[in-house]
Short mmCIF file of C-alpha atoms and ligand atoms in Angstrom, two decimals:
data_model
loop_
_atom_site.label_atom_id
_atom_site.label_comp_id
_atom_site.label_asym_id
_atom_site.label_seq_id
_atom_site.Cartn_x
_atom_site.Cartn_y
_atom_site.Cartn_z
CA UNK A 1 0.00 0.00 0.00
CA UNK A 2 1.06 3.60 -0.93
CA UNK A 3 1.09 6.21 1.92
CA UNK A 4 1.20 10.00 1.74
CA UNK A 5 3.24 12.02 4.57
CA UNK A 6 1.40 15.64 4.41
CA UNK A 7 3.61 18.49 5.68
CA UNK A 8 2.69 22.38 6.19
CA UNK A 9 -0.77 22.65 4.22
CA UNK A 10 -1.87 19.20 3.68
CA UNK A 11 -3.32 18.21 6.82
CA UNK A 12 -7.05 16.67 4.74
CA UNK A 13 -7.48 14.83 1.45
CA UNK A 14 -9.81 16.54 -0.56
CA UNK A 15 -11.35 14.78 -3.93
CA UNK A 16 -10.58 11.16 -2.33
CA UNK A 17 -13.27 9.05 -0.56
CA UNK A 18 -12.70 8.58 2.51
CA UNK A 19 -12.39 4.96 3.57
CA UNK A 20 -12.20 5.52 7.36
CA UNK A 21 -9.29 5.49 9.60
CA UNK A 22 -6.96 3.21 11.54
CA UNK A 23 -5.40 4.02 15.52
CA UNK A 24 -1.99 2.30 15.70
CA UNK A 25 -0.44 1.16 18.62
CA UNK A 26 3.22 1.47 18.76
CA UNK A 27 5.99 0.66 20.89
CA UNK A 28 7.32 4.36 20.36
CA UNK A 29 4.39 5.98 21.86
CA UNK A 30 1.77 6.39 24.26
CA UNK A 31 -1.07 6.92 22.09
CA UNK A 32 -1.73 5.32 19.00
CA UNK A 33 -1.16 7.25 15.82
CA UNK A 34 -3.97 7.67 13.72
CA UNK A 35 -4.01 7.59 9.98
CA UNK A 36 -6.63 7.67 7.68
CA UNK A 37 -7.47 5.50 5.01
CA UNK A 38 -8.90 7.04 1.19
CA UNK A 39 -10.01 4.65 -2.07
CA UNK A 40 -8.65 5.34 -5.25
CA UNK A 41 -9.30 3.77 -8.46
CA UNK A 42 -6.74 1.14 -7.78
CA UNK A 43 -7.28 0.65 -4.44
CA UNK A 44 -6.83 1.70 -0.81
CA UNK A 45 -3.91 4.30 0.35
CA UNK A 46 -2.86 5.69 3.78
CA UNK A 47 -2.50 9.49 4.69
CA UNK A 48 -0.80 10.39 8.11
CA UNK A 49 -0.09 14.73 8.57
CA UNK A 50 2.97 14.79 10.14
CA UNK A 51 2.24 17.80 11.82
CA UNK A 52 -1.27 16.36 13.15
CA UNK A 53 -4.62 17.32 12.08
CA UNK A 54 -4.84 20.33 13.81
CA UNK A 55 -1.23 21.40 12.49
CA UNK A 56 0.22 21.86 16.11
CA UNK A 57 3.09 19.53 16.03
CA UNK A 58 6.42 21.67 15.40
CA UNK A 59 9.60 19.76 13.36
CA UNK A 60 11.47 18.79 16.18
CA UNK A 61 8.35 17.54 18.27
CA UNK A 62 7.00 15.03 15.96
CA UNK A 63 7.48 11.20 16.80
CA UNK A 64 9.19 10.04 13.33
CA UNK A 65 9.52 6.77 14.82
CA UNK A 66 6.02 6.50 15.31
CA UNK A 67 4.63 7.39 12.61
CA UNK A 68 6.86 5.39 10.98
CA UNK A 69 6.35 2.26 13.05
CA UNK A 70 2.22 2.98 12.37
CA UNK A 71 2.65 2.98 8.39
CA UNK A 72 4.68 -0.52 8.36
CA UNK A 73 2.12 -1.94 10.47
CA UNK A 74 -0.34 -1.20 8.17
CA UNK A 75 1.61 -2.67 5.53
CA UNK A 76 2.82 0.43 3.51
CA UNK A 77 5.87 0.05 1.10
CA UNK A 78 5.87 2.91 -0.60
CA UNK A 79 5.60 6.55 1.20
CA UNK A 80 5.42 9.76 -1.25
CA UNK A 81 6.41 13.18 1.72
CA UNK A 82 4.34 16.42 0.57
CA UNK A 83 6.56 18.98 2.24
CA UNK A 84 6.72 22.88 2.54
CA UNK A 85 10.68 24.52 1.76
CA UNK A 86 12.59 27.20 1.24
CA UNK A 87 14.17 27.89 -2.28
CA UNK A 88 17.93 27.80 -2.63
CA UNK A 89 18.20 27.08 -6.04
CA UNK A 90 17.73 29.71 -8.74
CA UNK A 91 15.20 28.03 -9.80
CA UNK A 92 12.75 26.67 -7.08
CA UNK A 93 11.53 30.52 -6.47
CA UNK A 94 8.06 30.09 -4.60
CA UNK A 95 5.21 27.92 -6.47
CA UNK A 96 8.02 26.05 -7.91
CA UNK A 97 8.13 22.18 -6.98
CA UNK A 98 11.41 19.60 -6.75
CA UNK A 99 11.65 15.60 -6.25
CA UNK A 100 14.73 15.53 -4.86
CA UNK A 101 17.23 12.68 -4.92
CA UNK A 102 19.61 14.02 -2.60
CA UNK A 103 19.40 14.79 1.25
CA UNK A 104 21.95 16.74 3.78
CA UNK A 105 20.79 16.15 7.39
CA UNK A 106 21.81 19.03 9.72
CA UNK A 107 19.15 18.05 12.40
CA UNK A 108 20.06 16.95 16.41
CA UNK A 109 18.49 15.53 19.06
CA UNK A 110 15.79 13.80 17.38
CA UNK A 111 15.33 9.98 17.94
CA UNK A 112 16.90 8.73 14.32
CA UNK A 113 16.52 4.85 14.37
CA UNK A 114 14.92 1.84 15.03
CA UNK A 115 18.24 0.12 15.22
CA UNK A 116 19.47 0.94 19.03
CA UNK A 117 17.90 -1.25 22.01
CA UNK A 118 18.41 -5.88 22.07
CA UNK A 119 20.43 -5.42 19.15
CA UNK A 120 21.54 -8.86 18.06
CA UNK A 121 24.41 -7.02 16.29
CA UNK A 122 24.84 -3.09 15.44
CA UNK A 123 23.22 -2.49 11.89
CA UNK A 124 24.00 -0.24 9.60
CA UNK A 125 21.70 1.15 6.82
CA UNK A 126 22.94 1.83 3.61
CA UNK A 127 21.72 5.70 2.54
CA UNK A 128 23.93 6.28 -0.29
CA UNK A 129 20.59 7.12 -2.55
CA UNK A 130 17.83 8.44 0.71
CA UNK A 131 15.37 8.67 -2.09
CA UNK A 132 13.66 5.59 -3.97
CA UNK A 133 14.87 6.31 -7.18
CA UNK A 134 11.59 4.22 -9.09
CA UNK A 135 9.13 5.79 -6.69
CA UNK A 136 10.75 8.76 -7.73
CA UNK A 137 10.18 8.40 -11.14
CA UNK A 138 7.01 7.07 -10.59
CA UNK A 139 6.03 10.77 -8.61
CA UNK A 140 8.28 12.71 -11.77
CA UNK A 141 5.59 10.92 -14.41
CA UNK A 142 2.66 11.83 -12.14
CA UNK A 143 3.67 15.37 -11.88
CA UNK A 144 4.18 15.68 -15.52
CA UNK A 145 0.67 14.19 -16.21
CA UNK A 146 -0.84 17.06 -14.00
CA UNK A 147 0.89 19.52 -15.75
CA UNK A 148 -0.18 18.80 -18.81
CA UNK A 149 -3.58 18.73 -17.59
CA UNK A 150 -3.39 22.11 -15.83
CA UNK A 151 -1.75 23.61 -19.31
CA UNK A 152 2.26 23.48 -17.81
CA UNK A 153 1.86 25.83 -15.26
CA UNK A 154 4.14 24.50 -12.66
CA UNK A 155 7.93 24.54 -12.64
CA UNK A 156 9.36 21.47 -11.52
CA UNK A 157 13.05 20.58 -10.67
CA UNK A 158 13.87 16.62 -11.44
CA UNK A 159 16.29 16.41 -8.37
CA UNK A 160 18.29 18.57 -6.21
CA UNK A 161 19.84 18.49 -2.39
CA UNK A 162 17.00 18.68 0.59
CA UNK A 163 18.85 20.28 3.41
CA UNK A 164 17.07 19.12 7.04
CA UNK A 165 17.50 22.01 9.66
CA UNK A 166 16.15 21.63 12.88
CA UNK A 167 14.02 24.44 12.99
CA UNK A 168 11.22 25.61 14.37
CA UNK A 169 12.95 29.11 13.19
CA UNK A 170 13.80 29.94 9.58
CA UNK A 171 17.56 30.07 8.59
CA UNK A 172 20.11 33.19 8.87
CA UNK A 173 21.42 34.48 5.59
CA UNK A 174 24.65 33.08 6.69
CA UNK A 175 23.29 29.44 7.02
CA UNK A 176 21.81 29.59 3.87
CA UNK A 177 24.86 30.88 2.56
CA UNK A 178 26.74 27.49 3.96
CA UNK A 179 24.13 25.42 2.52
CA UNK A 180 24.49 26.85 -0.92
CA UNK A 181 28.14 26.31 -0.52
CA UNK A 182 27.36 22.32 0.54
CA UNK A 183 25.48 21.88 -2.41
CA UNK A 184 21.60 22.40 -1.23
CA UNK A 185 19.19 23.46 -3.38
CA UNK A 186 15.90 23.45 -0.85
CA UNK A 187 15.58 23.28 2.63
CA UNK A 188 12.99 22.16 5.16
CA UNK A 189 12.89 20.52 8.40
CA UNK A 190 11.14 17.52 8.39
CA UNK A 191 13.05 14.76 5.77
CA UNK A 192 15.35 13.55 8.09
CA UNK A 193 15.16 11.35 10.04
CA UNK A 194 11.51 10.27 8.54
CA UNK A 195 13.59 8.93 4.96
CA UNK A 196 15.86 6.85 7.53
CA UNK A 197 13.42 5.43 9.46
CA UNK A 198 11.86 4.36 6.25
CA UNK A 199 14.79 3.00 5.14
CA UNK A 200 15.27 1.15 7.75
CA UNK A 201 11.64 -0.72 7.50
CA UNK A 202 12.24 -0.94 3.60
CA UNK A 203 9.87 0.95 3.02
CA UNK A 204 10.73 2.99 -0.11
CA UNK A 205 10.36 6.90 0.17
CA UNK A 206 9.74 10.11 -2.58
CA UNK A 207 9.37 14.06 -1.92
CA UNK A 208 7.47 16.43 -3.64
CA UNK A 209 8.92 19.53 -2.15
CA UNK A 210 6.64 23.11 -2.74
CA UNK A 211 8.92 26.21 -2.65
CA UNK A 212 6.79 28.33 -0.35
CA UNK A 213 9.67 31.29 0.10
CA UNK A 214 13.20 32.23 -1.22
CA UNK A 215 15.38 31.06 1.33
CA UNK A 216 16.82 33.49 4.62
CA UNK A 217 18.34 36.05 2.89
CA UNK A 218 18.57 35.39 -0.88
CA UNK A 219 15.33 38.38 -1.82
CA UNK A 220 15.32 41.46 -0.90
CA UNK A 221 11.99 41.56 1.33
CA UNK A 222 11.30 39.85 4.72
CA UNK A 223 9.99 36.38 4.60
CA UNK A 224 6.27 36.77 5.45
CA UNK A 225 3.93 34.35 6.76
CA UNK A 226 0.98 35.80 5.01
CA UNK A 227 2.78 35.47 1.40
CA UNK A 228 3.99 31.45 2.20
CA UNK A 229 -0.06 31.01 3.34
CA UNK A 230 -0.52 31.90 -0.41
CA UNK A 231 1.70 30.09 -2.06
CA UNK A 232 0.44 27.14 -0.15
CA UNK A 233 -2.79 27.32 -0.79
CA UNK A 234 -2.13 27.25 -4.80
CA UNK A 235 0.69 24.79 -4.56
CA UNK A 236 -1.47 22.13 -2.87
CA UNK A 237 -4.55 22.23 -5.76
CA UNK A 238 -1.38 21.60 -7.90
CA UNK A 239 -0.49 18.29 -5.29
CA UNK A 240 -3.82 17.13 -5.24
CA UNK A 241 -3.74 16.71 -8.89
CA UNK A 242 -0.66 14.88 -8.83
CA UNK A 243 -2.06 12.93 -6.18
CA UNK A 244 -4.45 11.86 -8.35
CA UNK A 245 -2.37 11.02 -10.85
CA UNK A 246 -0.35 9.11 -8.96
CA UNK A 247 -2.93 6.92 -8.11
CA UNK A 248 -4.16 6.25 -11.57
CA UNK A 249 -0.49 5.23 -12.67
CA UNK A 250 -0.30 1.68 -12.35
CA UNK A 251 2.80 1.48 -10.57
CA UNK A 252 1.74 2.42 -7.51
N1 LIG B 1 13.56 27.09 5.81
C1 LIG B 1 13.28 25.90 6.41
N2 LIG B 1 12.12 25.29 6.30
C2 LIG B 1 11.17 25.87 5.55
C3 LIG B 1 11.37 27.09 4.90
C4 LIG B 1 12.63 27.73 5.04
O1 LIG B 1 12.90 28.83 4.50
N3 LIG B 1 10.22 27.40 4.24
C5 LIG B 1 9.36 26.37 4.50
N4 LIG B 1 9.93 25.45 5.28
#
């Protein structure tokens, strides 16, 4: 089964029928985590907002390893991330999308594997490629599909480096200025360590990343809440589309 992570503005599924929802117990948390379950033409497919319904969970307060834990449980082996960033790239100016295939993880403190209590021996992950590279196809031919149905409107980068900051605050100029010089192209704060986590359940992980703002410093004006609320709210009729395309592609 194919799940969908919702960041920043995704918090419902609109234009899917809703199939009910499912409370997880997991050994990573007090109360179960609750996901809900939509039909699509081809079947049933999980959707879990990372920052809870109510969009009150910050970046560094969410239980990865939950949610996580939840979605295997269910049987999910695919997981497509919706997630709100900042621009870096000259390109991925606000409204613009990216499936990255790249990620730099810059976060701390946050509980980062499975692999740590009754080991039978230390395991190590390979994470040379974080990002399914077939799933990420898979979300590249989608995308196109809803472009051409919306007339090309969107701009949308095939790759690029996904720098994780810890957040909640936005980035000085000067960080953004490092993480142009390491390579980064968009940055957000939720990636990491959700694409290890699925990694390490094999379950195989895509991001379709909305520029909401030019990153800390790189346009002239303050970053404003109002203006990302916009962009948001266009970007995600955009996602929805894809969405749907997504789950009319047969590989999925
Ligand atoms: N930085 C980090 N995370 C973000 C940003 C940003 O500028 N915009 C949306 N999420």
């Amino acid at each position: 089964m194919l799940a969908v992570i919702g960041g920043t503005g995704l918090s419902e599924m609109r234009g899917f029928e809703p199939m009910g929802q499912k409370r997880v117990a997991t050994p990573y948390s007090e109360q179960r985590v609750r996901v809900d379950l939509f039909q699509s033409r081809h079947g049933q497919f999980a959707f879990l907002p990372r920052h809870g319904k109510q969009h009150v969970i910050p970046p560094h307060r969410i239980n990865y390893r939950a949610n996580a834990w939840a979605l295997h449980k269910l049987g999910v082996k695919q997981v497509v991330a919706i997630n709100a960033v900042g621009g870096i790239h000259e390109n991925l100016g606000p409204g613009a999308f990216a499936i990255p295939d790249q990620l730099i993880d810059y976060t701390y403190g946050r509980d980062a594997t499975f692999f740590e209590d009754k080991l039978k021996s230390v395991t190590h992950i390979t994470f040379t490629d974080p990002f399914s590279e077939s799933l990420r196809q898979t979300l590249l031919n989608a995308v196109n599909a809803a472009n051409l149905a919306m007339h090309g409107r969107r701009l949308v980068m095939d790759g690029g480096v996904y720098a994780c900051m810890q957040g909640p605050r936005l980035e000085t100029a000067a960080e953004i200025r490092k993480l142009r010089n390491d390579g980064c192209d968009l940055v957000g704060m939720t990636a990491m360590p959700e694409a290890a986590l699925l990694r390490e359940l094999e379950i195989d992980y895509a991001m379709l990343a909305l520029s909401v703002n030019w990153a800390a410093g790189l346009y002239h004006e303050e970053i404003s809440m109002e203006a990302i609320a916009g962009v948001i709210e266009g970007g995600m009729e955009f996602v929805m589309a894809v969405l749907q395309k997504l789950q009319d592609s047969s590989g999925v």
